[in-house]
CSV table of C-alpha atoms (C1' of nucleotides) and ligand atoms in Angstrom, one decimal:
chain,number,residue,atom,x,y,z
X,1,MET,CA,5.3,-0.7,-15.9
X,2,GLN,CA,5.4,-0.4,-12.1
X,3,ASN,CA,6.5,-3.1,-9.7
X,4,SER,CA,3.9,-4.3,-7.2
X,5,PHE,CA,4.3,-4.3,-3.4
X,6,THR,CA,5.0,-8.0,-3.5
X,7,GLU,CA,7.6,-7.7,-6.3
X,8,GLU,CA,9.4,-5.0,-4.4
X,9,ASN,CA,9.5,-7.2,-1.3
X,10,TYR,CA,11.0,-10.1,-3.2
X,11,LEU,CA,13.7,-7.8,-4.7
X,12,LYS,CA,14.6,-6.3,-1.3
X,13,ILE,CA,14.8,-9.8,0.2
X,14,ILE,CA,16.9,-11.2,-2.6
X,15,HIS,CA,19.2,-8.2,-2.1
X,16,ALA,CA,19.5,-8.9,1.6
X,17,LEU,CA,20.1,-12.6,1.2
X,18,SER,CA,22.5,-12.1,-1.6
X,19,GLY,CA,25.0,-10.3,0.6
X,20,ARG,CA,27.7,-7.9,-0.5
X,21,ASP,CA,29.2,-10.6,-2.8
X,22,GLY,CA,25.9,-10.7,-4.8
X,23,GLY,CA,25.8,-14.5,-4.6
X,24,GLU,CA,22.9,-16.8,-5.7
X,25,VAL,CA,19.9,-17.0,-3.5
X,26,SER,CA,18.0,-20.2,-3.2
X,27,THR,CA,14.3,-20.8,-3.6
X,28,ASN,CA,14.0,-22.2,-0.1
X,29,ALA,CA,15.7,-19.2,1.5
X,30,LEU,CA,13.3,-16.9,-0.3
X,31,ALA,CA,10.3,-19.1,0.8
X,32,GLU,CA,11.5,-18.7,4.4
X,33,SER,CA,12.0,-15.0,4.2
X,34,THR,CA,8.8,-14.2,2.4
X,35,ALA,CA,6.8,-16.6,4.6
X,36,THR,CA,5.5,-18.4,1.6
X,37,ARG,CA,6.0,-21.8,0.1
X,38,ALA,CA,8.8,-22.7,-2.3
X,39,ALA,CA,6.2,-23.3,-5.1
X,40,SER,CA,5.0,-19.8,-4.7
X,41,VAL,CA,8.5,-18.5,-4.9
X,42,THR,CA,9.1,-20.3,-8.1
X,43,ASP,CA,6.1,-18.7,-9.7
X,44,MET,CA,7.3,-15.2,-8.6
X,45,LEU,CA,10.8,-15.9,-9.8
X,46,ARG,CA,9.6,-16.6,-13.3
X,47,LYS,CA,7.7,-13.4,-13.3
X,48,LEU,CA,10.6,-11.3,-12.0
X,49,ALA,CA,12.9,-12.9,-14.6
X,50,GLU,CA,10.3,-12.1,-17.2
X,51,LYS,CA,10.5,-8.4,-16.2
X,52,GLY,CA,14.3,-8.4,-16.3
X,53,LEU,CA,14.7,-7.9,-12.6
X,54,ILE,CA,16.6,-11.1,-11.8
X,55,ASN,CA,18.8,-13.7,-13.4
X,56,TYR,CA,17.1,-17.0,-13.1
X,57,LYS,CA,17.9,-20.4,-14.4
X,58,LYS,CA,15.8,-23.3,-13.2
X,59,TYR,CA,17.2,-25.0,-10.1
X,60,GLN,CA,20.2,-22.6,-10.1
X,61,GLY,CA,19.1,-19.9,-7.6
X,62,VAL,CA,18.8,-16.2,-8.5
X,63,THR,CA,20.7,-13.0,-8.5
X,64,LEU,CA,19.5,-9.4,-9.1
X,65,THR,CA,20.1,-7.8,-12.5
X,66,GLU,CA,21.4,-4.3,-12.5
X,67,LEU,CA,17.8,-3.1,-12.9
X,68,GLY,CA,16.6,-5.3,-10.0
X,69,GLU,CA,19.4,-4.0,-7.8
X,70,LYS,CA,18.4,-0.4,-8.6
X,71,VAL,CA,14.8,-1.1,-7.6
X,72,ALA,CA,15.8,-2.9,-4.5
X,73,ILE,CA,18.1,-0.1,-3.4
X,74,LYS,CA,15.3,2.5,-3.9
X,75,VAL,CA,13.1,0.5,-1.7
X,76,ILE,CA,15.8,0.2,1.0
X,77,ARG,CA,16.4,4.0,0.7
X,78,LYS,CA,12.7,4.7,1.3
X,79,HIS,CA,12.5,2.2,4.2
X,80,ARG,CA,15.4,3.7,6.0
X,81,LEU,CA,14.4,7.3,5.4
X,82,TRP,CA,11.0,6.7,6.7
X,83,GLU,CA,12.5,5.0,9.8
X,84,VAL,CA,14.5,8.2,10.4
X,85,PHE,CA,11.4,10.2,10.1
X,86,LEU,CA,9.5,8.0,12.5
X,87,VAL,CA,12.2,8.2,15.2
X,88,GLU,CA,13.5,11.7,14.7
X,89,LYS,CA,10.3,13.6,13.9
X,90,LEU,CA,7.5,11.5,15.4
X,91,GLY,CA,9.3,10.3,18.5
X,92,PHE,CA,8.9,6.5,17.9
X,93,GLY,CA,11.5,4.2,19.6
X,94,TRP,CA,13.9,2.4,17.3
X,95,ASP,CA,12.2,-0.8,18.2
X,96,GLU,CA,8.8,0.4,16.9
X,97,VAL,CA,9.5,1.6,13.4
X,98,HIS,CA,10.4,-1.4,11.3
X,99,ASP,CA,6.9,-2.7,10.6
X,100,ILE,CA,5.5,0.7,9.7
X,101,ALA,CA,8.5,1.4,7.4
X,102,GLU,CA,7.7,-1.9,5.7
X,103,GLU,CA,4.5,-0.3,4.5
X,104,LEU,CA,5.8,3.2,3.8
X,105,GLU,CA,8.7,1.9,1.7
X,106,HIS,CA,6.2,1.0,-1.0
X,107,ILE,CA,4.7,4.5,-1.5
X,108,PRO,CA,5.7,5.5,-5.0
X,109,SER,CA,6.7,9.2,-5.9
X,110,GLU,CA,10.3,9.9,-6.4
X,111,ILE,CA,9.8,13.5,-5.4
X,112,LEU,CA,8.3,12.5,-2.1
X,113,VAL,CA,11.5,10.6,-1.2
X,114,GLU,CA,13.7,13.5,-2.2
X,115,LYS,CA,11.7,16.0,-0.2
X,116,LEU,CA,11.6,13.7,2.8
X,117,ASP,CA,15.3,13.2,2.5
X,118,ALA,CA,15.9,17.0,2.5
X,119,PHE,CA,13.4,17.5,5.4
X,120,LEU,CA,15.4,15.0,7.4
X,121,GLY,CA,18.7,16.8,6.6
X,122,HIS,CA,20.0,14.0,4.3
X,123,PRO,CA,20.7,11.5,7.0
X,124,ARG,CA,23.5,9.0,6.2
X,125,PHE,CA,22.3,6.3,8.6
X,126,ASP,CA,18.9,5.0,9.8
X,127,PRO,CA,18.0,4.5,13.5
X,128,HIS,CA,19.6,1.0,13.5
X,129,GLY,CA,22.9,2.3,12.1
X,130,ASP,CA,22.2,1.0,8.6
X,131,PRO,CA,23.5,3.2,5.8
X,132,ILE,CA,21.0,5.1,3.7
X,133,PRO,CA,21.6,4.8,-0.1
X,134,ASP,CA,21.9,8.2,-1.8
X,135,ALA,CA,19.5,9.5,-4.4
X,136,LYS,CA,21.7,8.1,-7.2
X,137,GLY,CA,21.5,4.6,-5.7
X,138,ASN,CA,24.9,4.4,-4.1
X,139,LEU,CA,24.9,2.3,-1.0
X,140,MET,CA,28.2,2.4,1.0
X,141,GLU,CA,28.3,-0.5,3.4
X,142,PRO,CA,30.7,0.4,6.1
X,143,ASP,CA,32.7,-2.6,7.2
X,144,TYR,CA,31.9,-2.9,10.9
X,145,GLY,CA,32.8,-5.8,13.0
X,146,VAL,CA,30.8,-7.9,15.4
X,147,LEU,CA,31.3,-7.5,19.1
X,148,THR,CA,32.1,-11.2,19.3
X,149,ASP,CA,35.3,-10.6,17.4
X,150,VAL,CA,36.6,-7.9,19.8
X,151,GLN,CA,39.6,-8.8,21.9
X,152,LEU,CA,39.8,-8.5,25.7
X,153,GLY,CA,40.8,-4.9,26.7
X,154,GLU,CA,39.8,-3.4,23.3
X,155,LYS,CA,37.6,-0.3,23.2
X,156,VAL,CA,35.1,-0.1,20.3
X,157,ARG,CA,32.2,2.1,19.3
X,158,MET,CA,28.7,0.6,18.8
X,159,MET,CA,27.6,1.4,15.3
X,160,GLY,CA,24.7,-0.9,14.5
X,161,VAL,CA,22.8,-4.1,15.0
X,162,LEU,CA,22.3,-7.2,13.0
X,163,ASP,CA,19.1,-8.3,14.6
X,164,HIS,CA,16.3,-5.7,14.2
X,165,ALA,CA,13.7,-7.5,16.3
X,166,PRO,CA,11.9,-5.3,18.7
X,167,SER,CA,12.7,-7.7,21.6
X,168,PHE,CA,16.4,-7.4,20.9
X,169,LEU,CA,16.3,-3.7,20.6
X,170,GLN,CA,14.4,-3.3,23.8
X,171,HIS,CA,16.9,-5.6,25.5
X,172,LEU,CA,19.6,-3.2,24.4
X,173,ASP,CA,17.7,-0.2,25.6
X,174,ARG,CA,17.3,-1.9,29.0
X,175,SER,CA,21.0,-2.6,29.0
X,176,GLY,CA,21.9,0.9,28.3
X,177,LEU,CA,23.5,0.1,24.9
X,178,THR,CA,22.7,2.5,22.1
X,179,LEU,CA,24.3,3.6,18.9
X,180,GLY,CA,27.5,5.5,19.7
X,181,SER,CA,28.1,3.8,23.0
X,182,LEU,CA,31.8,3.3,23.8
X,183,ILE,CA,32.3,-0.3,24.7
X,184,GLU,CA,35.4,-1.7,26.5
X,185,VAL,CA,35.7,-5.4,26.8
X,186,LYS,CA,36.7,-6.1,30.4
X,187,GLU,CA,36.2,-9.9,30.6
X,188,ILE,CA,35.4,-12.8,28.3
X,189,ASN,CA,34.2,-16.1,29.7
X,190,GLU,CA,35.7,-19.0,27.7
X,191,TYR,CA,32.9,-21.3,28.8
X,192,ASP,CA,29.9,-19.6,27.0
X,193,ARG,CA,31.7,-16.6,25.4
X,194,SER,CA,29.6,-14.2,27.5
X,195,ALA,CA,31.4,-11.0,28.4
X,196,SER,CA,31.6,-8.1,30.8
X,197,VAL,CA,31.8,-4.8,29.1
X,198,GLN,CA,32.1,-1.2,30.3
X,199,ILE,CA,29.8,1.3,28.7
X,200,ASP,CA,31.0,4.9,28.1
X,201,GLY,CA,33.5,4.5,30.9
X,202,GLY,CA,30.6,4.0,33.3
X,203,PRO,CA,28.6,1.0,34.4
X,204,THR,CA,29.8,-2.5,33.7
X,205,LEU,CA,27.5,-4.8,31.9
X,206,PHE,CA,27.2,-8.6,31.4
X,207,ILE,CA,26.3,-9.6,27.9
X,208,SER,CA,25.6,-13.0,26.4
X,209,LEU,CA,27.1,-14.4,23.2
X,210,GLU,CA,23.7,-14.0,21.6
X,211,VAL,CA,23.8,-10.3,22.2
X,212,SER,CA,27.5,-9.9,21.2
X,213,LYS,CA,26.8,-11.6,17.9
X,214,ASN,CA,24.2,-9.0,17.0
X,215,VAL,CA,26.1,-5.8,17.9
X,216,LEU,CA,28.0,-4.1,15.2
X,217,VAL,CA,31.1,-2.1,16.3
X,218,GLN,CA,33.8,0.1,14.8
X,219,ARG,CA,37.3,-1.1,15.7
X,220,ARG,CA,40.1,1.4,15.6
C,1,MET,CA,-10.1,-8.7,10.2
C,2,GLN,CA,-8.5,-5.7,8.4
C,3,ASN,CA,-10.0,-3.9,5.5
C,4,SER,CA,-8.1,-3.9,2.2
C,5,PHE,CA,-6.9,-0.9,0.3
C,6,THR,CA,-9.8,-1.4,-2.1
C,7,GLU,CA,-12.4,-1.8,0.5
C,8,GLU,CA,-11.2,1.4,2.2
C,9,ASN,CA,-11.5,3.3,-1.0
C,10,TYR,CA,-15.0,2.1,-1.6
C,11,LEU,CA,-16.0,3.2,1.9
C,12,LYS,CA,-14.4,6.6,1.5
C,13,ILE,CA,-16.2,7.1,-1.8
C,14,ILE,CA,-19.5,6.0,-0.5
C,15,HIS,CA,-19.1,8.5,2.3
C,16,ALA,CA,-18.3,11.3,-0.1
C,17,LEU,CA,-21.2,10.5,-2.5
C,18,SER,CA,-23.6,10.0,0.3
C,19,GLY,CA,-23.3,13.7,1.4
C,20,ARG,CA,-24.2,15.2,4.8
C,21,ASP,CA,-27.6,13.6,4.6
C,22,GLY,CA,-26.2,10.1,4.4
C,23,GLY,CA,-28.4,9.3,1.4
C,24,GLU,CA,-28.3,6.2,-0.8
C,25,VAL,CA,-25.5,5.8,-3.3
C,26,SER,CA,-26.1,4.1,-6.6
C,27,THR,CA,-24.1,1.4,-8.2
C,28,ASN,CA,-23.4,3.5,-11.2
C,29,ALA,CA,-22.2,6.4,-9.2
C,30,LEU,CA,-19.7,4.1,-7.5
C,31,ALA,CA,-18.6,2.6,-10.8
C,32,GLU,CA,-17.9,6.1,-12.0
C,33,SER,CA,-16.0,7.2,-8.9
C,34,THR,CA,-14.0,4.0,-8.6
C,35,ALA,CA,-13.2,3.8,-12.3
C,36,THR,CA,-14.6,0.3,-12.5
C,37,ARG,CA,-17.6,-1.3,-14.1
C,38,ALA,CA,-21.0,-1.6,-12.4
C,39,ALA,CA,-20.7,-5.4,-12.3
C,40,SER,CA,-17.5,-5.1,-10.2
C,41,VAL,CA,-19.2,-2.7,-7.9
C,42,THR,CA,-22.0,-5.1,-7.2
C,43,ASP,CA,-19.5,-7.8,-6.3
C,44,MET,CA,-17.7,-5.5,-3.9
C,45,LEU,CA,-21.0,-4.3,-2.4
C,46,ARG,CA,-21.9,-7.8,-1.5
C,47,LYS,CA,-18.6,-8.2,0.2
C,48,LEU,CA,-18.9,-4.9,2.2
C,49,ALA,CA,-22.4,-5.8,3.2
C,50,GLU,CA,-21.1,-9.2,4.4
C,51,LYS,CA,-18.6,-7.5,6.6
C,52,GLY,CA,-21.2,-5.2,8.1
C,53,LEU,CA,-19.8,-2.0,6.6
C,54,ILE,CA,-22.7,-1.0,4.4
C,55,ASN,CA,-26.5,-1.4,4.2
C,56,TYR,CA,-27.2,-3.0,0.9
C,57,LYS,CA,-30.4,-4.4,-0.6
C,58,LYS,CA,-30.2,-5.4,-4.2
C,59,TYR,CA,-31.2,-2.6,-6.6
C,60,GLN,CA,-31.7,-0.2,-3.7
C,61,GLY,CA,-28.4,1.6,-3.5
C,62,VAL,CA,-26.2,1.6,-0.4
C,63,THR,CA,-25.5,3.6,2.8
C,64,LEU,CA,-22.7,3.2,5.3
C,65,THR,CA,-23.4,1.4,8.6
C,66,GLU,CA,-22.0,3.1,11.7
C,67,LEU,CA,-19.0,0.8,11.5
C,68,GLY,CA,-18.5,1.7,7.8
C,69,GLU,CA,-18.8,5.4,8.6
C,70,LYS,CA,-16.2,5.0,11.3
C,71,VAL,CA,-13.8,3.3,9.0
C,72,ALA,CA,-14.4,5.9,6.2
C,73,ILE,CA,-13.7,8.8,8.6
C,74,LYS,CA,-10.5,7.2,9.8
C,75,VAL,CA,-9.3,7.0,6.2
C,76,ILE,CA,-10.3,10.6,5.6
C,77,ARG,CA,-8.5,11.7,8.8
C,78,LYS,CA,-5.3,10.0,7.6
C,79,HIS,CA,-5.7,11.4,4.1
C,80,ARG,CA,-6.0,15.0,5.3
C,81,LEU,CA,-3.3,14.8,8.0
C,82,TRP,CA,-0.8,13.4,5.4
C,83,GLU,CA,-1.8,16.3,3.1
C,84,VAL,CA,-1.0,18.8,5.9
C,85,PHE,CA,2.4,17.0,6.4
C,86,LEU,CA,3.2,17.1,2.8
C,87,VAL,CA,2.5,20.8,2.5
C,88,GLU,CA,3.6,22.1,5.8
C,89,LYS,CA,6.6,20.0,6.4
C,90,LEU,CA,7.8,18.8,3.1
C,91,GLY,CA,7.0,22.0,1.1
C,92,PHE,CA,4.7,20.5,-1.5
C,93,GLY,CA,2.2,22.8,-3.2
C,94,TRP,CA,-1.5,22.2,-2.4
C,95,ASP,CA,-2.0,21.1,-6.0
C,96,GLU,CA,0.6,18.2,-5.6
C,97,VAL,CA,-0.5,16.3,-2.6
C,98,HIS,CA,-3.7,14.6,-3.3
C,99,ASP,CA,-2.4,11.6,-5.2
C,100,ILE,CA,0.4,10.9,-2.7
C,101,ALA,CA,-2.1,11.2,0.2
C,102,GLU,CA,-4.3,8.6,-1.7
C,103,GLU,CA,-1.6,6.1,-1.0
C,104,LEU,CA,-0.5,7.2,2.5
C,105,GLU,CA,-4.1,7.1,3.7
C,106,HIS,CA,-4.0,3.3,3.6
C,107,ILE,CA,-1.0,2.9,5.9
C,108,PRO,CA,-2.4,1.1,9.0
C,109,SER,CA,-1.1,1.9,12.6
C,110,GLU,CA,-3.4,4.0,14.8
C,111,ILE,CA,-0.4,5.2,16.8
C,112,LEU,CA,1.3,6.5,13.6
C,113,VAL,CA,-1.8,8.7,12.9
C,114,GLU,CA,-1.9,10.0,16.4
C,115,LYS,CA,1.9,10.8,16.5
C,116,LEU,CA,1.6,12.5,13.1
C,117,ASP,CA,-1.4,14.5,14.3
C,118,ALA,CA,0.6,15.7,17.3
C,119,PHE,CA,3.7,16.4,15.2
C,120,LEU,CA,1.6,18.7,13.0
C,121,GLY,CA,0.1,20.5,16.0
C,122,HIS,CA,-3.4,18.9,15.7
C,123,PRO,CA,-4.4,20.8,12.6
C,124,ARG,CA,-8.2,21.4,12.1
C,125,PHE,CA,-8.1,21.8,8.4
C,126,ASP,CA,-6.2,20.3,5.5
C,127,PRO,CA,-4.4,22.4,2.8
C,128,HIS,CA,-7.7,22.6,0.8
C,129,GLY,CA,-9.7,23.9,3.7
C,130,ASP,CA,-11.3,20.5,4.4
C,131,PRO,CA,-12.0,19.7,8.1
C,132,ILE,CA,-9.9,17.0,9.7
C,133,PRO,CA,-11.9,14.5,11.8
C,134,ASP,CA,-10.6,14.3,15.4
C,135,ALA,CA,-9.1,11.1,16.9
C,136,LYS,CA,-12.6,10.0,18.1
C,137,GLY,CA,-14.0,10.2,14.6
C,138,ASN,CA,-15.9,13.5,15.0
C,139,LEU,CA,-16.1,15.3,11.7
C,140,MET,CA,-17.4,18.9,11.9
C,141,GLU,CA,-18.5,20.1,8.4
C,142,PRO,CA,-18.5,23.9,8.5
C,143,ASP,CA,-21.3,25.2,6.4
C,144,TYR,CA,-19.5,27.4,3.9
C,145,GLY,CA,-21.2,28.9,0.9
C,146,VAL,CA,-20.2,28.9,-2.7
C,147,LEU,CA,-18.8,32.1,-4.3
C,148,THR,CA,-21.6,31.9,-6.9
C,149,ASP,CA,-24.2,32.7,-4.2
C,150,VAL,CA,-22.4,35.9,-2.9
C,151,GLN,CA,-24.2,39.1,-3.7
C,152,LEU,CA,-22.8,42.2,-5.4
C,153,GLY,CA,-20.9,44.3,-2.9
C,154,GLU,CA,-20.5,41.5,-0.3
C,155,LYS,CA,-17.2,40.8,1.3
C,156,VAL,CA,-16.4,37.1,2.1
C,157,ARG,CA,-13.4,35.0,3.2
C,158,MET,CA,-12.2,32.2,1.0
C,159,MET,CA,-12.3,29.0,3.1
C,160,GLY,CA,-12.0,26.0,0.8
C,161,VAL,CA,-12.4,24.5,-2.7
C,162,LEU,CA,-14.9,22.1,-4.1
C,163,ASP,CA,-12.7,21.0,-7.0
C,164,HIS,CA,-9.4,19.5,-5.9
C,165,ALA,CA,-7.9,19.0,-9.4
C,166,PRO,CA,-4.3,20.2,-9.7
C,167,SER,CA,-5.2,22.3,-12.8
C,168,PHE,CA,-7.9,24.2,-10.8
C,169,LEU,CA,-5.7,24.7,-7.8
C,170,GLN,CA,-2.9,26.0,-10.0
C,171,HIS,CA,-5.3,28.4,-11.7
C,172,LEU,CA,-6.2,29.8,-8.3
C,173,ASP,CA,-2.5,30.2,-7.5
C,174,ARG,CA,-2.0,32.1,-10.7
C,175,SER,CA,-5.0,34.3,-9.9
C,176,GLY,CA,-3.7,35.1,-6.4
C,177,LEU,CA,-6.6,33.3,-4.7
C,178,THR,CA,-5.6,31.3,-1.6
C,179,LEU,CA,-7.3,30.1,1.6
C,180,GLY,CA,-8.0,33.1,3.8
C,181,SER,CA,-8.2,35.7,0.9
C,182,LEU,CA,-10.8,38.4,1.5
C,183,ILE,CA,-13.0,38.6,-1.6
C,184,GLU,CA,-15.2,41.6,-2.4
C,185,VAL,CA,-17.6,41.1,-5.3
C,186,LYS,CA,-17.4,44.3,-7.4
C,187,GLU,CA,-19.3,43.3,-10.4
C,188,ILE,CA,-21.5,40.4,-11.7
C,189,ASN,CA,-22.1,40.0,-15.4
C,190,GLU,CA,-25.6,38.7,-16.0
C,191,TYR,CA,-24.8,37.2,-19.3
C,192,ASP,CA,-22.3,34.5,-18.2
C,193,ARG,CA,-22.3,35.0,-14.5
C,194,SER,CA,-18.6,35.8,-14.5
C,195,ALA,CA,-17.6,38.4,-11.9
C,196,SER,CA,-15.0,40.9,-10.9
C,197,VAL,CA,-13.7,40.5,-7.4
C,198,GLN,CA,-11.2,42.5,-5.3
C,199,ILE,CA,-8.7,40.4,-3.4
C,200,ASP,CA,-7.6,41.5,0.0
C,201,GLY,CA,-8.4,45.1,-0.8
C,202,GLY,CA,-5.8,45.0,-3.6
C,203,PRO,CA,-5.9,43.9,-7.2
C,204,THR,CA,-9.2,43.3,-9.0
C,205,LEU,CA,-9.6,39.9,-10.7
C,206,PHE,CA,-12.0,38.6,-13.3
C,207,ILE,CA,-13.3,35.1,-12.6
C,208,SER,CA,-15.5,32.8,-14.6
C,209,LEU,CA,-18.6,31.0,-13.2
C,210,GLU,CA,-16.7,27.8,-13.4
C,211,VAL,CA,-14.3,29.1,-10.8
C,212,SER,CA,-16.9,30.8,-8.6
C,213,LYS,CA,-18.8,27.5,-8.4
C,214,ASN,CA,-15.8,25.8,-6.9
C,215,VAL,CA,-14.7,28.4,-4.3
C,216,LEU,CA,-16.0,27.9,-0.8
C,217,VAL,CA,-16.4,31.1,1.3
C,218,GLN,CA,-17.5,32.2,4.7
C,219,ARG,CA,-20.3,34.8,4.6
C,220,ARG,CA,-20.7,37.0,7.6
B,1,DT,C1',28.5,-44.4,-9.1
B,2,DA,C1',24.0,-45.8,-7.6
B,3,DA,C1',20.6,-45.0,-4.3
B,4,DA,C1',18.6,-41.8,-0.9
B,5,DA,C1',17.7,-37.3,0.5
B,6,DA,C1',17.0,-32.6,-0.3
B,7,DA,C1',15.7,-28.9,-3.2
B,8,DT,C1',13.0,-27.2,-6.8
B,9,DT,C1',9.5,-27.1,-10.2
B,10,DT,C1',5.0,-28.4,-12.2
B,11,DA,C1',0.0,-29.3,-11.9
B,12,DG,C1',-4.1,-28.1,-10.4
B,13,DA,C1',-6.8,-25.2,-7.3
B,14,DC,C1',-8.3,-21.1,-4.5
B,15,DT,C1',-9.3,-15.9,-3.3
B,16,DA,C1',-9.6,-10.9,-4.4
B,17,DG,C1',-10.6,-7.8,-7.7
B,18,DT,C1',-11.6,-7.0,-12.1
B,19,DC,C1',-13.9,-7.6,-16.9
B,20,DT,C1',-17.7,-8.4,-20.8
B,21,DA,C1',-22.0,-10.1,-22.1
B,22,DA,C1',-26.5,-11.6,-20.9
B,23,DA,C1',-30.4,-11.6,-17.7
B,24,DT,C1',-33.3,-9.2,-14.5
B,25,DT,C1',-35.4,-5.4,-12.1
B,26,DT,C1',-36.6,-0.7,-11.7
B,27,DT,C1',-37.9,3.7,-13.6
B,28,DA,C1',-39.7,6.5,-17.2
B,29,DT,C1',-42.8,7.2,-21.1
B,30,DT,C1',-46.3,6.6,-23.9
R,1,DA,C1',-51.0,0.0,-17.5
R,2,DA,C1',-48.0,-1.5,-21.2
R,3,DT,C1',-43.7,-0.8,-23.2
R,4,DA,C1',-39.2,1.1,-23.6
R,5,DA,C1',-35.1,2.7,-21.4
R,6,DA,C1',-32.0,2.7,-17.8
R,7,DA,C1',-29.9,0.6,-13.9
R,8,DT,C1',-28.4,-3.3,-11.7
R,9,DT,C1',-27.2,-8.0,-11.0
R,10,DT,C1',-25.7,-12.6,-12.6
R,11,DA,C1',-22.8,-15.7,-15.3
R,12,DG,C1',-18.5,-16.9,-16.7
R,13,DA,C1',-13.8,-15.6,-17.3
R,14,DC,C1',-9.2,-13.5,-16.4
R,15,DT,C1',-4.8,-12.0,-13.5
R,16,DA,C1',-1.9,-11.8,-9.3
R,17,DG,C1',-0.4,-14.2,-5.6
R,18,DT,C1',-0.9,-17.9,-3.0
R,19,DC,C1',-1.5,-23.1,-1.6
R,20,DT,C1',-0.9,-28.6,-1.5
R,21,DA,C1',0.5,-32.6,-3.7
R,22,DA,C1',3.1,-34.8,-7.2
R,23,DA,C1',6.9,-34.9,-10.4
R,24,DT,C1',11.6,-33.7,-11.5
R,25,DT,C1',16.3,-32.3,-10.8
R,26,DT,C1',20.3,-31.7,-8.0
R,27,DT,C1',23.1,-33.0,-4.2
R,28,DT,C1',24.6,-36.1,-0.7
R,29,DT,C1',26.0,-40.3,1.0
R,30,DA,C1',27.0,-44.8,1.2
S,301,LIG,MN1,13.7,-1.7,9.2
S,302,LIG,MN1,16.5,0.1,10.0
S,303,LIG,MN1,-7.0,15.0,-1.2
S,304,LIG,MN1,-7.5,17.8,0.8
DNA sequence: TAAAAAATTTAGACTAGTCTAAATTTTATT
DNA sequence: AATAAAATTTAGACTAGTCTAAATTTTTTA
């Protein structure tokens, strides 16, 4: 049978919290991310385990099974493709698309996804720099660094963001930081780890640690 | 508060069954169209009435309130715009889009609908010839006739279909009948009311009463 | 390593939407 | 108008997903 909207969300969140190592995810972490209570999570975990989507032993946390992983990646693929559509075709800002994509990602129809993918020209990344899984379910996570780890004087390319909150994305817009920006670290303040960076060889910008922490860059 | 997927479907179906005269819709008719039982319909009707979306007096059938009508038309607008998107942009056939649009029509976001509408060039009709309500909720029902009512020798333009079933639409495709086709009635058989028609001044086609009944045409 | 704290699960309950079976109301027929 | 048939509503129950409060298990800390 089909998976419900709610089940798909649990799988997607388990995938995200599990990280690239595929480690166990705790009931409390899921309660936090799903905005429900731990007791509700336990109920759902029993059901997902029943359906063979997760590995679950009481009190031990959960991981996705291969099947669960496949389902999660399909949802992520749809989410990111729809985000590309919203930005590239409909003209939404990258700060406006996440919530709409949260709904669109649950529309069924394999063929819809594949036609959408073709219509968009088989994009490799979504508007936030996140990689789009291919039709076979392969998800290549590029290993970007965080701006915090960049040394003084280094030049890096902005490739993505860790925080997807509209307020953060809007802040980046106002700062003139977008995907692809060339960032040169001109100064790092020991006291609060804020920094001055030069964008695309042009204007210099002051950024807080909070921002640096959430900007993904390609070091070369 | 927001209306659920299920509530929206009830409103849309009440709108459809109510016809242009806005007449009462019976519990049984709704049970049939929603593929549920009459008892379930009664429960939902109480709820919709509670929310001010329908006029409901026990045993008397229902009509939409102005509010209910507004909500129904918004759903219809979304359904038809998404169908245009699926056909015009993604390359689906007109026989493939209805079920997918049934899902997409429930995605919220007013701004999404308006951006989609603009992206599509503000289409007036969907792939089946059905009129698309405008952003203000105006729905202009053109008064087409049915091919059955066309006289011998008359020339009419095909403008829509009454049956939206994939099998019927595929049958029209195979027959070479599409929206915009010029149809001249060459012969009508008294016995079964089947007919021979000439399409776009070209090939002559034999069509059954069942088909004629479901083809909408513009008489001039 | 025993007690305290934290995390997790169980118990019991609620809502939305659905069902079957029984009761009621309306409509059609004698 | 009385009765039969059809339509509709009510009663009681079920599932998915959620909740609070209580019980249990694991982890931490003294
Ligand atoms: Mn997103
Ligand atoms: Mn994204
Ligand atoms: Mn349709
Ligand atoms: Mn249509």
